[in-house]
Tab-separated table of C-alpha atoms in Angstrom:
chain	number	residue	atom	x	y	z
E	1300	UNK	CA	66.108	150.983	-122.171
E	1301	UNK	CA	68.411	152.433	-119.529
E	1302	UNK	CA	70.782	150.151	-117.700
E	1303	UNK	CA	70.728	149.933	-113.896
E	1304	UNK	CA	74.042	151.835	-113.707
E	1305	UNK	CA	72.628	154.702	-115.765
E	1306	UNK	CA	69.525	154.958	-113.541
E	1307	UNK	CA	71.670	155.410	-110.398
E	1308	UNK	CA	74.053	158.051	-111.770
E	1309	UNK	CA	71.879	161.180	-110.936
E	1310	UNK	CA	71.551	160.036	-107.338
E	1311	UNK	CA	75.288	159.513	-107.031
E	1312	UNK	CA	75.837	163.017	-108.395
E	1313	UNK	CA	73.630	164.603	-105.718
E	1314	UNK	CA	75.467	162.762	-102.997
E	1315	UNK	CA	78.809	164.010	-104.302
E	1316	UNK	CA	77.513	167.644	-104.331
E	1317	UNK	CA	76.236	167.375	-100.767
E	1318	UNK	CA	79.561	165.984	-99.600
E	1319	UNK	CA	81.471	168.870	-101.193
E	1320	UNK	CA	79.122	171.509	-99.639
E	1321	UNK	CA	79.403	170.019	-96.122
E	1322	UNK	CA	83.174	169.830	-96.425
E	1323	UNK	CA	83.254	173.488	-97.482
E	1324	UNK	CA	81.182	174.557	-94.478
E	1325	UNK	CA	83.436	172.707	-92.058
E	1326	UNK	CA	86.485	174.292	-93.640
E	1327	UNK	CA	85.003	177.795	-93.297
E	1328	UNK	CA	84.144	177.180	-89.646
E	1329	UNK	CA	87.694	176.022	-88.909
E	1330	UNK	CA	89.151	179.111	-90.601
E	1331	UNK	CA	86.878	181.433	-88.620
E	1332	UNK	CA	87.809	179.707	-85.342
E	1333	UNK	CA	91.483	180.053	-86.184
E	1334	UNK	CA	91.168	183.779	-86.914
E	1335	UNK	CA	89.356	184.280	-83.579
E	1336	UNK	CA	92.164	182.557	-81.654
E	1337	UNK	CA	94.826	184.611	-83.410
E	1338	UNK	CA	92.973	187.901	-82.643
E	1339	UNK	CA	92.554	186.915	-78.994
E	1340	UNK	CA	96.263	186.025	-78.610
E	1341	UNK	CA	97.403	189.239	-80.282
E	1342	UNK	CA	95.189	191.528	-78.040
E	1343	UNK	CA	97.060	193.382	-75.206
E	1344	UNK	CA	96.659	191.606	-71.896
E	1345	UNK	CA	94.835	193.478	-69.143
E	1346	UNK	CA	96.359	193.670	-65.695
E	1347	UNK	CA	94.722	191.341	-63.213
E	1348	UNK	CA	93.537	192.776	-59.908
E	1349	UNK	CA	96.077	192.741	-57.072
E	1350	UNK	CA	93.909	190.390	-55.077
E	1351	UNK	CA	90.623	188.604	-55.456
E	1352	UNK	CA	88.786	191.081	-53.230
E	1353	UNK	CA	89.624	193.918	-55.600
E	1354	UNK	CA	87.622	192.327	-58.389
E	1355	UNK	CA	84.007	193.405	-58.826
E	1356	UNK	CA	81.512	190.924	-57.365
E	1357	UNK	CA	79.622	188.791	-59.817
E	1358	UNK	CA	76.337	190.312	-58.627
E	1359	UNK	CA	77.421	193.934	-59.215
E	1360	UNK	CA	74.734	195.866	-61.132
E	1361	UNK	CA	75.364	196.387	-64.816
E	1362	UNK	CA	74.966	199.942	-66.056
E	1363	UNK	CA	73.182	199.893	-69.373
E	1364	UNK	CA	74.208	202.438	-71.951
E	1365	UNK	CA	71.347	204.555	-73.199
E	1366	UNK	CA	71.011	204.404	-76.985
E	1367	UNK	CA	72.203	207.542	-78.686
E	1368	UNK	CA	69.546	210.218	-79.014
E	1369	UNK	CA	67.103	208.657	-76.532
E	1370	UNK	CA	66.601	210.418	-73.199
E	1371	UNK	CA	69.126	212.236	-71.013
E	1372	UNK	CA	70.348	212.286	-67.444
E	1373	UNK	CA	68.167	214.208	-64.987
E	1374	UNK	CA	69.699	217.489	-63.882
E	1375	UNK	CA	70.396	218.185	-60.190
E	1376	UNK	CA	67.587	220.772	-60.213
E	1377	UNK	CA	65.104	218.210	-61.580
E	1378	UNK	CA	66.097	215.654	-58.957
E	1379	UNK	CA	65.879	218.147	-56.112
E	1380	UNK	CA	62.365	219.149	-57.221
E	1381	UNK	CA	61.185	215.598	-56.447
E	1382	UNK	CA	63.470	214.857	-53.509
E	1383	UNK	CA	61.465	216.818	-50.929
E	1384	UNK	CA	60.516	214.189	-48.352
E	1385	UNK	CA	61.264	214.914	-44.692
E	1386	UNK	CA	61.989	211.945	-42.418
E	1387	UNK	CA	61.067	211.669	-38.730
E	1388	UNK	CA	64.729	212.294	-37.911
E	1389	UNK	CA	64.389	215.539	-39.954
E	1390	UNK	CA	66.743	214.426	-42.695
E	1391	UNK	CA	65.665	216.287	-45.835
E	1392	UNK	CA	64.312	219.276	-43.906
E	1393	UNK	CA	65.342	222.512	-45.674
E	1394	UNK	CA	66.824	225.435	-43.820
E	1395	UNK	CA	64.431	228.191	-42.849
E	1396	UNK	CA	62.247	229.627	-40.128
E	1397	UNK	CA	58.792	231.067	-39.541
E	1398	UNK	CA	57.034	232.740	-36.634
E	1399	UNK	CA	53.633	232.039	-35.127
E	1400	UNK	CA	52.558	235.585	-36.001
E	1401	UNK	CA	53.446	235.181	-39.689
E	1402	UNK	CA	51.803	231.773	-39.684
E	1403	UNK	CA	48.536	233.225	-38.414
E	1404	UNK	CA	48.419	235.702	-41.305
E	1405	UNK	CA	49.061	232.945	-43.836
E	1406	UNK	CA	46.552	230.625	-42.173
E	1407	UNK	CA	43.790	233.245	-42.168
E	1408	UNK	CA	44.401	234.039	-45.829
E	1409	UNK	CA	44.941	230.587	-47.301
E	1410	UNK	CA	43.859	227.895	-44.831
E	1411	UNK	CA	40.940	229.150	-42.724
E	1412	UNK	CA	38.364	228.693	-45.485
E	1413	UNK	CA	38.705	224.917	-45.113
E	1414	UNK	CA	40.054	224.492	-41.571
E	1415	UNK	CA	38.384	227.332	-39.685
E	1416	UNK	CA	40.055	230.399	-38.197
E	1417	UNK	CA	41.497	228.410	-35.293
E	1418	UNK	CA	41.846	225.052	-37.030
E	1419	UNK	CA	38.693	223.775	-35.339
E	1420	UNK	CA	36.306	223.551	-38.296
E	1421	UNK	CA	34.621	220.248	-39.049
E	1422	UNK	CA	32.798	221.482	-42.140
E	1423	UNK	CA	35.258	220.704	-44.938
E	1424	UNK	CA	37.975	218.622	-43.295
E	1425	UNK	CA	38.327	217.152	-39.831
E	1426	UNK	CA	39.658	219.645	-37.256
E	1427	UNK	CA	43.399	220.139	-36.935
E	1428	UNK	CA	43.372	221.166	-33.293
E	1429	UNK	CA	41.592	219.925	-30.171
E	1430	UNK	CA	41.413	216.882	-27.928
E	1431	UNK	CA	44.888	217.286	-26.385
E	1432	UNK	CA	45.888	218.528	-22.938
E	1433	UNK	CA	48.959	219.746	-21.076
E	1434	UNK	CA	49.283	216.283	-19.509
E	1435	UNK	CA	49.371	214.753	-22.992
E	1436	UNK	CA	52.321	217.002	-23.864
E	1437	UNK	CA	54.126	215.781	-20.728
E	1438	UNK	CA	53.481	212.071	-21.263
E	1439	UNK	CA	53.484	211.869	-25.048
E	1440	UNK	CA	50.223	209.908	-25.012
E	1441	UNK	CA	46.844	211.452	-25.892
E	1442	UNK	CA	44.463	210.289	-23.172
E	1443	UNK	CA	41.292	211.050	-25.146
E	1444	UNK	CA	42.272	208.451	-27.753
E	1445	UNK	CA	41.996	205.755	-25.092
E	1446	UNK	CA	38.971	207.173	-23.269
E	1447	UNK	CA	37.023	207.564	-26.537
E	1448	UNK	CA	35.356	210.718	-25.216
E	1449	UNK	CA	36.447	212.930	-28.110
E	1450	UNK	CA	33.769	212.936	-30.866
E	1451	UNK	CA	36.232	213.844	-33.637
E	1452	UNK	CA	39.836	212.739	-34.060
E	1453	UNK	CA	41.974	215.808	-34.736
E	1454	UNK	CA	45.347	215.965	-36.446
E	1455	UNK	CA	47.274	216.886	-33.290
E	1456	UNK	CA	45.647	213.963	-31.470
E	1457	UNK	CA	46.796	211.369	-33.978
E	1458	UNK	CA	50.101	212.464	-35.518
E	1459	UNK	CA	53.232	211.516	-33.573
E	1460	UNK	CA	55.937	213.331	-35.541
E	1461	UNK	CA	56.073	217.027	-36.336
E	1462	UNK	CA	57.920	216.156	-39.557
E	1463	UNK	CA	54.675	214.591	-40.823
E	1464	UNK	CA	52.802	217.874	-40.392
E	1465	UNK	CA	55.596	219.908	-41.992
E	1466	UNK	CA	55.991	217.515	-44.926
E	1467	UNK	CA	52.255	217.281	-45.639
E	1468	UNK	CA	51.736	221.044	-45.591
E	1469	UNK	CA	54.635	221.479	-47.977
E	1470	UNK	CA	53.425	218.818	-50.409
E	1471	UNK	CA	49.656	219.286	-50.442
E	1472	UNK	CA	48.628	222.655	-49.057
E	1473	UNK	CA	46.868	224.907	-49.679
E	1474	UNK	CA	44.313	222.663	-51.294
E	1475	UNK	CA	43.779	224.900	-54.331
E	1476	UNK	CA	47.521	225.514	-54.919
E	1477	UNK	CA	49.657	222.681	-53.490
E	1478	UNK	CA	53.426	223.236	-53.180
E	1479	UNK	CA	53.015	226.989	-53.584
E	1480	UNK	CA	54.319	227.783	-50.071
E	1481	UNK	CA	57.996	228.579	-49.538
E	1482	UNK	CA	59.909	226.681	-46.809
E	1483	UNK	CA	59.730	229.747	-44.527
E	1484	UNK	CA	55.958	229.919	-45.029
E	1485	UNK	CA	55.627	226.210	-44.199
E	1486	UNK	CA	57.600	226.779	-41.000
E	1487	UNK	CA	55.287	229.686	-40.136
E	1488	UNK	CA	52.014	227.806	-40.756
E	1489	UNK	CA	53.316	224.787	-38.837
E	1490	UNK	CA	54.298	227.068	-35.945
E	1491	UNK	CA	50.800	228.572	-35.853
E	1492	UNK	CA	49.132	225.139	-35.761
E	1493	UNK	CA	51.469	224.084	-32.949
E	1494	UNK	CA	50.598	227.272	-31.089
E	1495	UNK	CA	46.883	226.536	-31.461
E	1496	UNK	CA	47.601	223.217	-29.741
E	1497	UNK	CA	49.531	225.036	-26.995
E	1498	UNK	CA	52.683	223.146	-27.938
E	1499	UNK	CA	54.700	226.334	-28.568
E	1500	UNK	CA	54.129	229.887	-27.238
E	1501	UNK	CA	52.695	232.770	-29.271
E	1502	UNK	CA	56.109	234.443	-29.742
E	1503	UNK	CA	57.799	231.258	-30.966
E	1504	UNK	CA	59.841	231.080	-34.185
E	1505	UNK	CA	60.033	227.543	-35.604
E	1506	UNK	CA	63.171	226.677	-37.575
E	1507	UNK	CA	65.251	223.756	-38.774
E	1508	UNK	CA	67.482	224.376	-35.729
E	1509	UNK	CA	64.849	223.956	-33.001
E	1510	UNK	CA	62.264	221.655	-34.600
E	1511	UNK	CA	63.863	218.660	-32.848
E	1512	UNK	CA	63.176	220.274	-29.473
E	1513	UNK	CA	59.548	220.865	-30.436
E	1514	UNK	CA	59.225	217.171	-31.350
E	1515	UNK	CA	59.785	216.391	-27.653
E	1516	UNK	CA	56.496	218.202	-26.881
E	1517	UNK	CA	54.260	216.523	-29.453
E	1518	UNK	CA	51.186	215.202	-27.553
E	1519	UNK	CA	51.156	211.785	-29.255
E	1520	UNK	CA	54.921	211.323	-29.757
E	1521	UNK	CA	54.869	208.040	-27.797
E	1522	UNK	CA	51.556	206.887	-29.182
E	1523	UNK	CA	52.861	204.981	-32.192
E	1524	UNK	CA	54.747	201.706	-31.916
E	1525	UNK	CA	57.737	201.113	-34.167
E	1526	UNK	CA	58.473	197.558	-33.071
E	1527	UNK	CA	57.275	195.867	-36.225
E	1528	UNK	CA	58.428	194.941	-39.692
E	1529	UNK	CA	56.733	197.850	-41.403
E	1530	UNK	CA	59.099	200.220	-39.578
E	1531	UNK	CA	62.285	198.159	-39.232
E	1532	UNK	CA	63.245	195.822	-42.057
E	1533	UNK	CA	63.935	192.352	-40.707
E	1534	UNK	CA	61.911	192.891	-37.532
E	1535	UNK	CA	58.913	190.811	-36.570
E	1536	UNK	CA	56.054	190.893	-39.077
E	1537	UNK	CA	52.836	192.763	-38.390
E	1538	UNK	CA	50.675	189.654	-38.782
E	1539	UNK	CA	51.201	185.961	-38.139
E	1540	UNK	CA	48.011	184.392	-39.389
E	1541	UNK	CA	47.769	182.224	-42.471
E	1542	UNK	CA	44.831	182.434	-44.833
E	1543	UNK	CA	42.921	179.168	-44.666
E	1544	UNK	CA	40.649	179.923	-47.630
E	1545	UNK	CA	38.072	177.447	-46.295
E	1546	UNK	CA	34.578	177.830	-44.879
E	1547	UNK	CA	34.524	181.515	-45.849
E	1548	UNK	CA	31.314	183.371	-44.940
E	1549	UNK	CA	29.038	184.280	-47.812
E	1550	UNK	CA	28.754	187.899	-46.653
E	1551	UNK	CA	31.106	190.082	-44.674
E	1552	UNK	CA	30.247	191.195	-41.157
E	1553	UNK	CA	30.484	194.963	-40.598
E	1554	UNK	CA	32.264	195.538	-37.289
E	1555	UNK	CA	32.632	199.314	-37.518
E	1556	UNK	CA	30.895	202.121	-39.349
E	1557	UNK	CA	31.164	205.872	-39.732
E	1558	UNK	CA	29.086	207.479	-36.959
E	1559	UNK	CA	26.081	209.507	-38.064
E	1560	UNK	CA	27.459	212.810	-36.742
E	1561	UNK	CA	30.553	212.479	-38.932
E	1562	UNK	CA	28.822	211.244	-42.083
E	1563	UNK	CA	28.907	214.636	-43.814
E	1564	UNK	CA	32.105	215.907	-42.170
E	1565	UNK	CA	33.764	216.108	-45.592
E	1566	UNK	CA	30.788	217.344	-47.614
E	1567	UNK	CA	29.194	215.358	-50.405
E	1568	UNK	CA	31.697	212.619	-51.256
E	1569	UNK	CA	29.714	211.733	-54.383
E	1570	UNK	CA	30.676	215.084	-55.874
E	1571	UNK	CA	34.349	214.718	-54.936
E	1572	UNK	CA	35.068	211.407	-56.654
E	1573	UNK	CA	35.411	210.413	-60.255
E	1574	UNK	CA	32.104	209.329	-61.710
E	1575	UNK	CA	33.620	206.600	-63.878
E	1576	UNK	CA	34.902	203.187	-62.888
E	1577	UNK	CA	33.641	200.737	-60.286
E	1578	UNK	CA	34.282	202.895	-57.210
E	1579	UNK	CA	32.173	206.003	-56.691
E	1580	UNK	CA	31.636	208.276	-53.731
E	1581	UNK	CA	28.686	208.116	-51.377
E	1582	UNK	CA	26.177	210.935	-51.288
E	1583	UNK	CA	26.785	211.705	-47.620
E	1584	UNK	CA	23.920	214.182	-47.499
E	1585	UNK	CA	21.470	211.293	-47.719
E	1586	UNK	CA	20.925	208.283	-45.418
E	1587	UNK	CA	23.057	205.213	-46.191
E	1588	UNK	CA	21.923	203.243	-49.229
E	1589	UNK	CA	20.391	199.809	-48.660
E	1590	UNK	CA	20.327	198.343	-52.161
E	1591	UNK	CA	22.710	195.988	-53.902
E	1592	UNK	CA	26.185	197.130	-54.910
E	1593	UNK	CA	25.072	197.617	-58.524
E	1594	UNK	CA	21.959	199.538	-57.499
E	1595	UNK	CA	23.906	201.741	-55.112
E	1596	UNK	CA	26.534	202.486	-57.776
E	1597	UNK	CA	23.821	203.694	-60.141
E	1598	UNK	CA	22.259	205.911	-57.462
E	1599	UNK	CA	25.623	207.367	-56.500
E	1600	UNK	CA	26.513	208.094	-60.095
E	1601	UNK	CA	23.256	209.942	-60.626
E	1602	UNK	CA	23.734	211.897	-57.378
E	1603	UNK	CA	27.218	212.941	-58.458
E	1604	UNK	CA	25.981	214.065	-61.868
E	1605	UNK	CA	23.191	216.079	-60.247
E	1606	UNK	CA	25.620	217.768	-57.865
E	1607	UNK	CA	27.956	218.606	-60.725
E	1608	UNK	CA	25.086	220.084	-62.709
E	1609	UNK	CA	25.405	217.502	-65.459
E	1610	UNK	CA	21.869	216.171	-65.158
E	1611	UNK	CA	18.625	216.723	-63.249
E	1612	UNK	CA	17.493	214.519	-60.340
E	1613	UNK	CA	14.815	212.810	-62.440
E	1614	UNK	CA	16.935	212.400	-65.583
E	1615	UNK	CA	18.866	209.221	-66.435
E	1616	UNK	CA	22.615	209.250	-65.773
E	1617	UNK	CA	24.614	210.890	-68.528
E	1618	UNK	CA	28.243	210.500	-69.441
E	1619	UNK	CA	31.044	212.840	-68.464
E	1620	UNK	CA	31.232	213.956	-72.078
E	1621	UNK	CA	28.149	216.089	-71.459
E	1622	UNK	CA	30.117	218.404	-69.186
E	1623	UNK	CA	30.603	221.894	-70.605
E	1624	UNK	CA	34.155	223.283	-70.876
E	1625	UNK	CA	33.394	225.797	-68.111
E	1626	UNK	CA	32.107	223.066	-65.789
E	1627	UNK	CA	35.263	221.084	-66.502
E	1628	UNK	CA	37.351	224.112	-65.542
E	1629	UNK	CA	35.338	224.538	-62.336
E	1630	UNK	CA	35.910	220.909	-61.427
E	1631	UNK	CA	39.610	221.009	-62.358
E	1632	UNK	CA	40.264	224.088	-60.215
E	1633	UNK	CA	38.417	222.773	-57.160
E	1634	UNK	CA	35.487	225.218	-57.366
E	1635	UNK	CA	32.899	222.443	-57.067
E	1636	UNK	CA	34.316	221.386	-53.718
E	1637	UNK	CA	32.965	224.572	-52.125
E	1638	UNK	CA	30.136	225.543	-54.526
E	1639	UNK	CA	27.250	223.482	-55.822
E	1640	UNK	CA	25.491	224.319	-59.066
E	1641	UNK	CA	22.072	224.567	-57.413
E	1642	UNK	CA	22.892	223.645	-53.799
E	1643	UNK	CA	24.755	225.775	-51.278
E	1644	UNK	CA	27.869	224.143	-49.820
E	1645	UNK	CA	30.588	226.096	-48.036
E	1646	UNK	CA	29.974	228.936	-50.430
E	1647	UNK	CA	26.857	229.950	-52.344
E	1648	UNK	CA	25.401	227.899	-55.169
E	1649	UNK	CA	26.265	229.164	-58.625
E	1650	UNK	CA	22.549	229.625	-59.292
E	1651	UNK	CA	22.379	231.988	-56.287
E	1652	UNK	CA	25.305	234.008	-57.647
E	1653	UNK	CA	23.633	234.262	-61.042
E	1654	UNK	CA	20.410	235.499	-59.414
E	1655	UNK	CA	22.194	238.105	-57.291
E	1656	UNK	CA	24.118	239.614	-60.193
E	1657	UNK	CA	21.374	239.281	-62.809
E	1658	UNK	CA	21.076	242.395	-64.955
E	1659	UNK	CA	24.197	244.151	-63.569
E	1660	UNK	CA	26.370	245.440	-66.393
E	1661	UNK	CA	29.628	245.132	-64.423
E	1662	UNK	CA	28.832	241.765	-62.866
E	1663	UNK	CA	31.499	239.869	-64.832
E	1664	UNK	CA	34.305	242.253	-63.854
E	1665	UNK	CA	33.225	242.214	-60.209
E	1666	UNK	CA	33.208	238.447	-60.021
E	1667	UNK	CA	36.548	238.093	-61.822
E	1668	UNK	CA	38.115	240.472	-59.310
E	1669	UNK	CA	36.525	238.688	-56.339
E	1670	UNK	CA	37.684	235.255	-57.481
E	1671	UNK	CA	41.265	236.344	-58.082
E	1672	UNK	CA	41.597	238.433	-54.901
E	1673	UNK	CA	39.453	236.352	-52.517
E	1674	UNK	CA	37.352	237.851	-49.762
E	1675	UNK	CA	34.620	237.327	-47.191
E	1676	UNK	CA	31.393	238.876	-45.949
E	1677	UNK	CA	29.226	238.745	-49.068
E	1678	UNK	CA	27.859	235.248	-48.469
E	1679	UNK	CA	28.641	234.640	-44.811
E	1680	UNK	CA	31.630	234.550	-42.500
E	1681	UNK	CA	33.557	231.789	-44.290
E	1682	UNK	CA	36.216	233.486	-46.462
E	1683	UNK	CA	37.136	232.387	-49.969
E	1684	UNK	CA	40.904	232.159	-50.518
E	1685	UNK	CA	42.394	234.059	-53.474
E	1686	UNK	CA	42.562	232.083	-56.706
E	1687	UNK	CA	45.430	233.969	-58.337
E	1688	UNK	CA	46.923	230.710	-59.631
E	1689	UNK	CA	44.012	230.260	-62.099
E	1690	UNK	CA	44.577	231.821	-65.525
E	1691	UNK	CA	42.445	234.919	-66.060
E	1692	UNK	CA	41.033	233.530	-69.303
E	1693	UNK	CA	39.805	230.465	-67.395
E	1694	UNK	CA	38.328	232.658	-64.653
E	1695	UNK	CA	36.393	234.679	-67.242
E	1696	UNK	CA	35.133	231.508	-68.909
E	1697	UNK	CA	33.809	230.213	-65.582
E	1698	UNK	CA	32.324	233.604	-64.620
E	1699	UNK	CA	30.410	233.799	-67.899
E	1700	UNK	CA	29.120	230.253	-67.288
E	1701	UNK	CA	28.071	231.083	-63.704
E	1702	UNK	CA	26.220	234.274	-64.737
E	1703	UNK	CA	24.307	232.265	-67.353
E	1704	UNK	CA	23.018	230.012	-64.578
E	1705	UNK	CA	25.863	227.454	-64.805
E	1706	UNK	CA	24.280	225.543	-67.683
């Protein structure tokens, strides 16, 4: 038998080992702390700032170093390509000039197909010009906005700053080739629109030097209030109410609606919106839908697919994957905004084009040339702007699709 002393000896041995290990760890920690203090004392002292104000504030932003090999700084040219906004005080406006006469030529060639020859069309977009008077230019308030006797709100009625017009044209126009106009061309087109509104004379040359003087003649320059927090940070807020979130009505009450005469002012919205997701455009060619939200969404989706030539009116809705490559190109390049597959819009339906050129050996070459050069007179008075920005291979793909009946 083992004695009681012999039974306890293994336990005592473990305790001794643990004690030695802990002592070793403490010793190592003390050595490391000592080396750190020595290194800190031997480092060269940095000069303190002359006064407390010279030191960087505690809240100063910290510049993070980009890991090696990842990314690079943007070049000045890349930054300037994005920094194109023009403020109401004209900061950011590039140097340049353009005459009313030059603007008319550009407008007829690249803008009239959507806005009308004199900016008065209500077929594709709302009119640019109309509804303002000489008295409005004097007062800076558009009287027809208050009297509500103008059936359509035009751009020159609503906008209060000329910089808004200039900046929008530069960013988004023409619709089929945004940002393709030079600064001088933007000045010219803007000058022509202002001349249509009788804001500047026919021989006027708009430039970065005199645009501030023209601002003083904008019809609605005093029609927008700036005394609110959206315009001046720290000013009074736009709203003061607090949401109660109690006794909410089960259904919303419609207090305003698009008038019937303006329902199709922008064409078929169902064909201009994406056909996926919860929000889809309304088929503005038809009366308003009266079903539930889910039922209306299904009807709108089908209407959009029919307009795009992706299904027939009596066929169930199909997915966007059924679109042919040529139809995708037509949609991508904005062709379907002016041409329906079977329905005439601003321009002829593709099925009409196929019928007209059926059996002609040189039909493809004729259509390619017409699309790239633009023109008017073959299908009515509304001109088609040149589509030189579209690759010729894509144009030929779409032309072949159109001549085969767009299916």
